């Protein structure tokens, strides 16, 4: 019963941020409030984390957090109906580099992360939320 209602609500929401090109061609739906803060994450972070997470459901949330010398990226999958999915939540750490090749991320267990509306904490380190997108593929 809730799935058809959610699908109807999602179909009536306009896509936002049309200038942002997502790696999988998804668009912002806005059910989860978007957020953009400073420092803005580098463009390579979204592409590299998307390849590592490989979100395999149609609707998911992408969040990027800035730490002192690292980026933390979190994906929350929102599967619908009988969609297959690997994991509901995935978290990755990346170094904050400004030049050179794109660094490889390190997966961390989501259970080690504490998340609140403004940030996340992992092993005592605070990460500020700097990018949140509610994304859906057609």
Short mmCIF file of N, CA and C in Angstrom, two decimals:
data_model
loop_
_atom_site.label_atom_id
_atom_site.label_comp_id
_atom_site.label_asym_id
_atom_site.label_seq_id
_atom_site.Cartn_x
_atom_site.Cartn_y
_atom_site.Cartn_z
N UNK A 1 0.82 -1.19 0.00
CA UNK A 1 0.00 0.00 0.00
C UNK A 1 0.86 1.26 0.00
N UNK A 2 1.92 1.28 0.81
CA UNK A 2 2.77 2.46 0.86
C UNK A 2 3.61 2.62 -0.40
N UNK A 3 4.00 1.53 -1.03
CA UNK A 3 4.84 1.62 -2.23
C UNK A 3 4.14 2.38 -3.35
N UNK A 4 2.86 2.08 -3.70
CA UNK A 4 2.21 2.89 -4.75
C UNK A 4 2.08 4.36 -4.36
N UNK A 5 1.82 4.63 -3.09
CA UNK A 5 1.71 6.02 -2.65
C UNK A 5 3.06 6.72 -2.77
N UNK A 6 4.14 6.06 -2.34
CA UNK A 6 5.47 6.64 -2.47
C UNK A 6 5.83 6.87 -3.93
N UNK A 7 5.50 5.91 -4.79
CA UNK A 7 5.77 6.06 -6.22
C UNK A 7 5.03 7.26 -6.79
N UNK A 8 3.77 7.44 -6.39
CA UNK A 8 2.99 8.57 -6.86
C UNK A 8 3.61 9.89 -6.39
N UNK A 9 4.00 9.96 -5.11
CA UNK A 9 4.63 11.17 -4.59
C UNK A 9 5.93 11.48 -5.32
N UNK A 10 6.73 10.45 -5.54
CA UNK A 10 8.01 10.65 -6.23
C UNK A 10 7.81 11.13 -7.66
N UNK A 11 6.78 10.62 -8.32
CA UNK A 11 6.56 11.00 -9.71
C UNK A 11 6.08 12.44 -9.85
N UNK A 12 5.52 13.02 -8.78
CA UNK A 12 5.02 14.39 -8.86
C UNK A 12 6.06 15.43 -8.49
N UNK A 13 7.19 14.99 -7.94
CA UNK A 13 8.23 15.94 -7.54
C UNK A 13 9.11 16.30 -8.72
N UNK A 14 9.41 17.58 -8.92
CA UNK A 14 10.29 17.96 -10.02
C UNK A 14 11.74 17.61 -9.70
N UNK A 15 12.49 17.29 -10.72
CA UNK A 15 13.93 17.06 -10.54
C UNK A 15 14.59 18.41 -10.28
N UNK A 16 15.58 18.43 -9.40
CA UNK A 16 16.30 19.67 -9.12
C UNK A 16 17.75 19.49 -9.50
N UNK A 17 18.49 20.56 -9.47
CA UNK A 17 19.91 20.56 -9.81
C UNK A 17 20.18 19.91 -11.17
N UNK A 18 19.51 20.39 -12.24
CA UNK A 18 19.69 19.77 -13.54
C UNK A 18 21.11 19.89 -14.07
N UNK A 19 21.91 20.83 -13.55
CA UNK A 19 23.27 21.02 -14.03
C UNK A 19 24.25 19.97 -13.52
N UNK A 20 23.89 19.24 -12.48
CA UNK A 20 24.79 18.24 -11.92
C UNK A 20 24.60 16.94 -12.68
N UNK A 21 25.67 16.43 -13.25
CA UNK A 21 25.62 15.17 -13.98
C UNK A 21 26.00 14.04 -13.05
N UNK A 22 25.09 13.13 -12.79
CA UNK A 22 25.34 11.99 -11.92
C UNK A 22 25.97 10.86 -12.73
N UNK A 23 26.87 10.08 -12.11
CA UNK A 23 27.56 9.00 -12.82
C UNK A 23 26.62 7.97 -13.44
N UNK A 24 25.46 7.75 -12.82
CA UNK A 24 24.55 6.72 -13.33
C UNK A 24 23.34 7.32 -14.05
N UNK A 25 23.38 8.62 -14.32
CA UNK A 25 22.28 9.27 -15.01
C UNK A 25 21.06 9.53 -14.14
N UNK A 26 21.19 9.32 -12.84
CA UNK A 26 20.06 9.55 -11.93
C UNK A 26 19.79 11.04 -11.80
N UNK A 27 18.65 11.37 -11.21
CA UNK A 27 18.30 12.76 -10.97
C UNK A 27 17.85 12.92 -9.52
N UNK A 28 17.92 14.15 -9.04
CA UNK A 28 17.53 14.46 -7.68
C UNK A 28 16.01 14.46 -7.59
N UNK A 29 15.48 13.78 -6.56
CA UNK A 29 14.03 13.76 -6.38
C UNK A 29 13.59 14.59 -5.19
N UNK A 30 14.39 14.76 -4.17
CA UNK A 30 14.08 15.67 -3.10
C UNK A 30 13.18 15.17 -1.99
N UNK A 31 12.94 13.85 -1.89
CA UNK A 31 12.18 13.33 -0.76
C UNK A 31 12.98 13.55 0.52
N UNK A 32 14.27 13.24 0.46
CA UNK A 32 15.20 13.55 1.54
C UNK A 32 15.76 14.93 1.23
N UNK A 33 15.71 15.88 2.15
CA UNK A 33 16.14 17.25 1.84
C UNK A 33 17.60 17.31 1.36
N UNK A 34 17.85 17.97 0.23
CA UNK A 34 19.22 18.11 -0.25
C UNK A 34 20.00 19.07 0.64
N UNK A 35 21.32 18.95 0.60
CA UNK A 35 22.16 19.84 1.38
C UNK A 35 23.48 20.02 0.65
N UNK A 36 23.96 21.25 0.60
CA UNK A 36 25.27 21.56 0.02
C UNK A 36 25.97 22.53 0.95
N UNK A 37 27.13 22.13 1.47
CA UNK A 37 27.89 22.96 2.39
C UNK A 37 29.32 23.12 1.95
N UNK A 38 30.13 23.68 2.80
CA UNK A 38 31.55 23.92 2.53
C UNK A 38 32.40 23.12 3.49
N UNK A 39 33.52 22.62 3.05
CA UNK A 39 34.06 22.73 1.70
C UNK A 39 33.33 21.78 0.75
N UNK A 40 33.11 22.26 -0.46
CA UNK A 40 32.46 21.42 -1.46
C UNK A 40 33.37 20.25 -1.80
N UNK A 41 32.83 19.04 -1.86
CA UNK A 41 33.66 17.90 -2.20
C UNK A 41 34.14 17.98 -3.65
N UNK A 42 35.31 17.43 -3.94
CA UNK A 42 35.80 17.46 -5.32
C UNK A 42 34.95 16.56 -6.22
N UNK A 43 34.91 16.87 -7.50
CA UNK A 43 34.11 16.10 -8.45
C UNK A 43 34.46 14.63 -8.50
N UNK A 44 35.74 14.31 -8.31
CA UNK A 44 36.15 12.91 -8.40
C UNK A 44 35.56 12.07 -7.28
N UNK A 45 35.19 12.69 -6.14
CA UNK A 45 34.70 11.93 -4.99
C UNK A 45 33.38 11.23 -5.32
N UNK A 46 32.47 11.91 -5.97
CA UNK A 46 31.17 11.31 -6.33
C UNK A 46 31.37 10.15 -7.29
N UNK A 47 32.21 10.35 -8.31
CA UNK A 47 32.44 9.29 -9.30
C UNK A 47 33.13 8.08 -8.69
N UNK A 48 34.17 8.31 -7.90
CA UNK A 48 34.93 7.20 -7.30
C UNK A 48 34.08 6.44 -6.29
N UNK A 49 33.33 7.15 -5.47
CA UNK A 49 32.51 6.47 -4.47
C UNK A 49 31.34 5.73 -5.12
N UNK A 50 30.80 6.29 -6.18
CA UNK A 50 29.70 5.62 -6.88
C UNK A 50 30.19 4.29 -7.46
N UNK A 51 31.39 4.30 -8.04
CA UNK A 51 31.95 3.06 -8.59
C UNK A 51 32.19 2.03 -7.48
N UNK A 52 32.62 2.48 -6.31
CA UNK A 52 32.87 1.57 -5.19
C UNK A 52 31.57 1.03 -4.60
N UNK A 53 30.57 1.89 -4.47
CA UNK A 53 29.30 1.48 -3.86
C UNK A 53 28.45 0.66 -4.83
N UNK A 54 28.47 1.04 -6.11
CA UNK A 54 27.67 0.38 -7.13
C UNK A 54 26.23 0.21 -6.65
N UNK A 55 25.53 1.32 -6.36
CA UNK A 55 24.16 1.20 -5.85
C UNK A 55 23.27 0.46 -6.84
N UNK A 56 22.70 -0.64 -6.37
CA UNK A 56 21.95 -1.49 -7.29
C UNK A 56 20.45 -1.44 -7.05
N UNK A 57 19.98 -0.28 -6.60
CA UNK A 57 18.53 -0.09 -6.54
C UNK A 57 18.24 1.26 -7.21
N UNK A 58 17.01 1.48 -7.55
CA UNK A 58 16.61 2.65 -8.32
C UNK A 58 16.71 3.95 -7.51
N UNK A 59 16.46 3.90 -6.22
CA UNK A 59 16.38 5.09 -5.38
C UNK A 59 17.39 4.95 -4.24
N UNK A 60 18.24 5.96 -4.07
CA UNK A 60 19.23 5.93 -3.00
C UNK A 60 19.63 7.34 -2.60
N UNK A 61 20.26 7.45 -1.43
CA UNK A 61 20.74 8.73 -0.92
C UNK A 61 22.26 8.70 -0.89
N UNK A 62 22.87 9.76 -1.41
CA UNK A 62 24.32 9.94 -1.39
C UNK A 62 24.63 11.06 -0.40
N UNK A 63 25.58 10.83 0.50
CA UNK A 63 26.00 11.85 1.45
C UNK A 63 27.52 11.91 1.49
N UNK A 64 28.06 13.13 1.46
CA UNK A 64 29.51 13.33 1.59
C UNK A 64 29.76 14.18 2.82
N UNK A 65 30.79 13.81 3.57
CA UNK A 65 31.15 14.49 4.81
C UNK A 65 32.62 14.88 4.75
N UNK A 66 32.95 16.05 5.26
CA UNK A 66 34.33 16.53 5.29
C UNK A 66 34.90 16.36 6.69
N UNK A 67 36.05 15.70 6.76
CA UNK A 67 36.80 15.57 8.00
C UNK A 67 38.03 16.44 7.92
N UNK A 68 38.88 16.37 8.91
CA UNK A 68 40.09 17.19 8.93
C UNK A 68 40.99 16.90 7.73
N UNK A 69 41.24 15.64 7.45
CA UNK A 69 42.09 15.30 6.31
C UNK A 69 41.53 14.15 5.49
N UNK A 70 40.21 13.89 5.66
CA UNK A 70 39.56 12.80 4.92
C UNK A 70 38.13 13.18 4.54
N UNK A 71 37.66 12.51 3.50
CA UNK A 71 36.25 12.57 3.11
C UNK A 71 35.60 11.27 3.55
N UNK A 72 34.39 11.35 4.01
CA UNK A 72 33.60 10.17 4.33
C UNK A 72 32.38 10.22 3.42
N UNK A 73 32.07 9.11 2.77
CA UNK A 73 30.94 9.05 1.85
C UNK A 73 30.01 7.93 2.30
N UNK A 74 28.73 8.22 2.32
CA UNK A 74 27.73 7.25 2.77
C UNK A 74 26.63 7.12 1.72
N UNK A 75 26.28 5.89 1.41
CA UNK A 75 25.18 5.57 0.51
C UNK A 75 24.12 4.82 1.29
N UNK A 76 22.87 5.25 1.18
CA UNK A 76 21.75 4.56 1.80
C UNK A 76 20.80 4.16 0.68
N UNK A 77 20.63 2.85 0.49
CA UNK A 77 19.76 2.34 -0.56
C UNK A 77 18.32 2.32 -0.07
N UNK A 78 17.41 2.68 -0.94
CA UNK A 78 15.98 2.70 -0.63
C UNK A 78 15.25 1.80 -1.63
N UNK A 79 15.41 0.48 -1.50
CA UNK A 79 14.82 -0.43 -2.48
C UNK A 79 13.30 -0.38 -2.46
N UNK A 80 12.72 -0.61 -3.62
CA UNK A 80 11.27 -0.59 -3.77
C UNK A 80 10.80 -1.96 -4.25
N UNK A 81 9.67 -2.40 -3.75
CA UNK A 81 9.06 -3.63 -4.22
C UNK A 81 10.00 -4.82 -4.13
N UNK A 82 10.20 -5.46 -5.26
CA UNK A 82 11.03 -6.67 -5.28
C UNK A 82 12.44 -6.40 -5.82
N UNK A 83 12.90 -5.16 -5.77
CA UNK A 83 14.25 -4.84 -6.23
C UNK A 83 15.29 -5.62 -5.43
N UNK A 84 16.26 -6.15 -6.14
CA UNK A 84 17.37 -6.82 -5.47
C UNK A 84 18.34 -5.75 -4.98
N UNK A 85 18.93 -5.97 -3.84
CA UNK A 85 19.95 -5.03 -3.34
C UNK A 85 20.99 -5.82 -2.56
N UNK A 86 22.20 -5.29 -2.59
CA UNK A 86 23.33 -5.94 -1.93
C UNK A 86 23.38 -5.56 -0.46
N UNK A 87 23.40 -4.29 -0.19
CA UNK A 87 23.46 -3.77 1.18
C UNK A 87 22.61 -2.52 1.25
N UNK A 88 22.02 -2.28 2.40
CA UNK A 88 21.19 -1.08 2.57
C UNK A 88 22.07 0.16 2.75
N UNK A 89 23.20 0.03 3.42
CA UNK A 89 24.07 1.17 3.70
C UNK A 89 25.52 0.79 3.43
N UNK A 90 26.26 1.71 2.80
CA UNK A 90 27.68 1.52 2.55
C UNK A 90 28.40 2.82 2.89
N UNK A 91 29.61 2.69 3.46
CA UNK A 91 30.38 3.86 3.89
C UNK A 91 31.82 3.69 3.41
N UNK A 92 32.41 4.79 2.93
CA UNK A 92 33.78 4.78 2.41
C UNK A 92 34.56 5.99 2.92
N UNK A 93 35.84 5.80 3.14
CA UNK A 93 36.76 6.88 3.51
C UNK A 93 37.71 7.14 2.35
N UNK A 94 37.97 8.41 2.08
CA UNK A 94 38.92 8.83 1.04
C UNK A 94 39.82 9.91 1.61
N UNK A 95 41.09 9.93 1.23
CA UNK A 95 41.96 11.04 1.67
C UNK A 95 41.56 12.33 0.96
N UNK A 96 41.79 13.45 1.61
CA UNK A 96 41.52 14.76 0.99
C UNK A 96 42.76 15.18 0.22
N UNK A 97 42.83 14.78 -1.03
CA UNK A 97 43.95 15.15 -1.88
C UNK A 97 43.50 16.24 -2.84
N UNK A 98 44.46 17.06 -3.27
CA UNK A 98 44.13 18.14 -4.19
C UNK A 98 44.73 17.95 -5.57
N UNK A 99 45.64 17.00 -5.71
CA UNK A 99 46.23 16.75 -7.02
C UNK A 99 46.66 15.29 -7.10
N UNK A 100 47.04 14.90 -8.31
CA UNK A 100 47.49 13.53 -8.51
C UNK A 100 46.35 12.62 -8.90
N UNK A 101 46.62 11.32 -8.91
CA UNK A 101 45.58 10.37 -9.32
C UNK A 101 44.47 10.28 -8.27
N UNK A 102 43.31 9.84 -8.71
CA UNK A 102 42.17 9.68 -7.80
C UNK A 102 42.51 8.58 -6.80
N UNK A 103 42.42 8.89 -5.52
CA UNK A 103 42.78 7.88 -4.52
C UNK A 103 41.71 6.79 -4.41
N UNK A 104 42.13 5.65 -3.94
CA UNK A 104 41.21 4.54 -3.72
C UNK A 104 40.59 4.71 -2.33
N UNK A 105 39.30 4.46 -2.26
CA UNK A 105 38.60 4.56 -0.98
C UNK A 105 38.71 3.27 -0.19
N UNK A 106 38.40 3.40 1.08
CA UNK A 106 38.41 2.24 1.98
C UNK A 106 37.01 2.08 2.57
N UNK A 107 36.43 0.91 2.40
CA UNK A 107 35.11 0.65 2.97
C UNK A 107 35.24 0.49 4.47
N UNK A 108 34.28 1.06 5.19
CA UNK A 108 34.24 0.87 6.64
C UNK A 108 32.84 0.35 7.00
N UNK A 109 32.73 -0.44 8.06
CA UNK A 109 31.43 -0.97 8.46
C UNK A 109 30.48 0.16 8.89
N UNK A 110 29.28 0.21 8.33
CA UNK A 110 28.32 1.25 8.73
C UNK A 110 28.02 1.24 10.22
N UNK A 111 28.12 0.11 10.86
CA UNK A 111 27.83 0.03 12.30
C UNK A 111 28.84 0.82 13.13
N UNK A 112 30.00 1.14 12.58
CA UNK A 112 31.01 1.92 13.30
C UNK A 112 30.76 3.42 13.21
N UNK A 113 29.75 3.82 12.46
CA UNK A 113 29.47 5.22 12.18
C UNK A 113 28.27 5.68 13.01
N UNK A 114 28.38 6.88 13.57
CA UNK A 114 27.24 7.53 14.23
C UNK A 114 26.88 8.73 13.38
N UNK A 115 25.62 8.80 12.96
CA UNK A 115 25.17 9.86 12.06
C UNK A 115 24.11 10.70 12.76
N UNK A 116 24.23 12.03 12.60
CA UNK A 116 23.18 12.94 13.06
C UNK A 116 22.88 13.89 11.90
N UNK A 117 21.90 14.78 12.02
CA UNK A 117 21.53 15.63 10.88
C UNK A 117 22.65 16.51 10.32
N UNK A 118 23.63 16.88 11.10
CA UNK A 118 24.68 17.78 10.64
C UNK A 118 26.01 17.12 10.36
N UNK A 119 26.16 15.86 10.74
CA UNK A 119 27.46 15.24 10.56
C UNK A 119 27.47 13.77 10.92
N UNK A 120 28.67 13.25 10.96
CA UNK A 120 28.89 11.84 11.31
C UNK A 120 30.15 11.75 12.15
N UNK A 121 30.23 10.71 12.94
CA UNK A 121 31.40 10.49 13.78
C UNK A 121 31.86 9.06 13.55
N UNK A 122 33.17 8.92 13.32
CA UNK A 122 33.79 7.61 13.14
C UNK A 122 35.10 7.59 13.91
N UNK A 123 35.25 6.64 14.80
CA UNK A 123 36.44 6.48 15.64
C UNK A 123 36.88 7.80 16.28
N UNK A 124 35.90 8.54 16.79
CA UNK A 124 36.19 9.79 17.49
C UNK A 124 36.39 10.99 16.59
N UNK A 125 36.46 10.80 15.30
CA UNK A 125 36.65 11.92 14.37
C UNK A 125 35.29 12.42 13.88
N UNK A 126 35.12 13.74 13.91
CA UNK A 126 33.88 14.35 13.46
C UNK A 126 33.99 14.72 11.98
N UNK A 127 32.97 14.40 11.22
CA UNK A 127 32.87 14.74 9.80
C UNK A 127 31.61 15.57 9.63
N UNK A 128 31.74 16.74 8.98
CA UNK A 128 30.60 17.63 8.72
C UNK A 128 29.93 17.27 7.41
N UNK A 129 28.62 17.23 7.39
CA UNK A 129 27.88 16.99 6.16
C UNK A 129 28.11 18.15 5.21
N UNK A 130 28.53 17.85 3.97
CA UNK A 130 28.77 18.90 2.97
C UNK A 130 28.00 18.67 1.68
N UNK A 131 27.43 17.48 1.49
CA UNK A 131 26.67 17.21 0.27
C UNK A 131 25.70 16.06 0.54
N UNK A 132 24.43 16.28 0.27
CA UNK A 132 23.43 15.20 0.37
C UNK A 132 22.53 15.30 -0.84
N UNK A 133 22.33 14.16 -1.50
CA UNK A 133 21.46 14.09 -2.68
C UNK A 133 20.57 12.87 -2.58
N UNK A 134 19.30 13.08 -2.81
CA UNK A 134 18.31 12.00 -2.88
C UNK A 134 18.14 11.70 -4.37
N UNK A 135 18.61 10.54 -4.80
CA UNK A 135 18.73 10.26 -6.23
C UNK A 135 17.85 9.08 -6.67
N UNK A 136 17.40 9.18 -7.90
CA UNK A 136 16.58 8.11 -8.47
C UNK A 136 16.92 7.95 -9.95
N UNK A 137 17.06 6.71 -10.35
CA UNK A 137 17.25 6.39 -11.76
C UNK A 137 15.89 6.11 -12.38
N UNK A 138 15.72 6.50 -13.62
CA UNK A 138 14.45 6.22 -14.33
C UNK A 138 14.40 4.79 -14.82
#
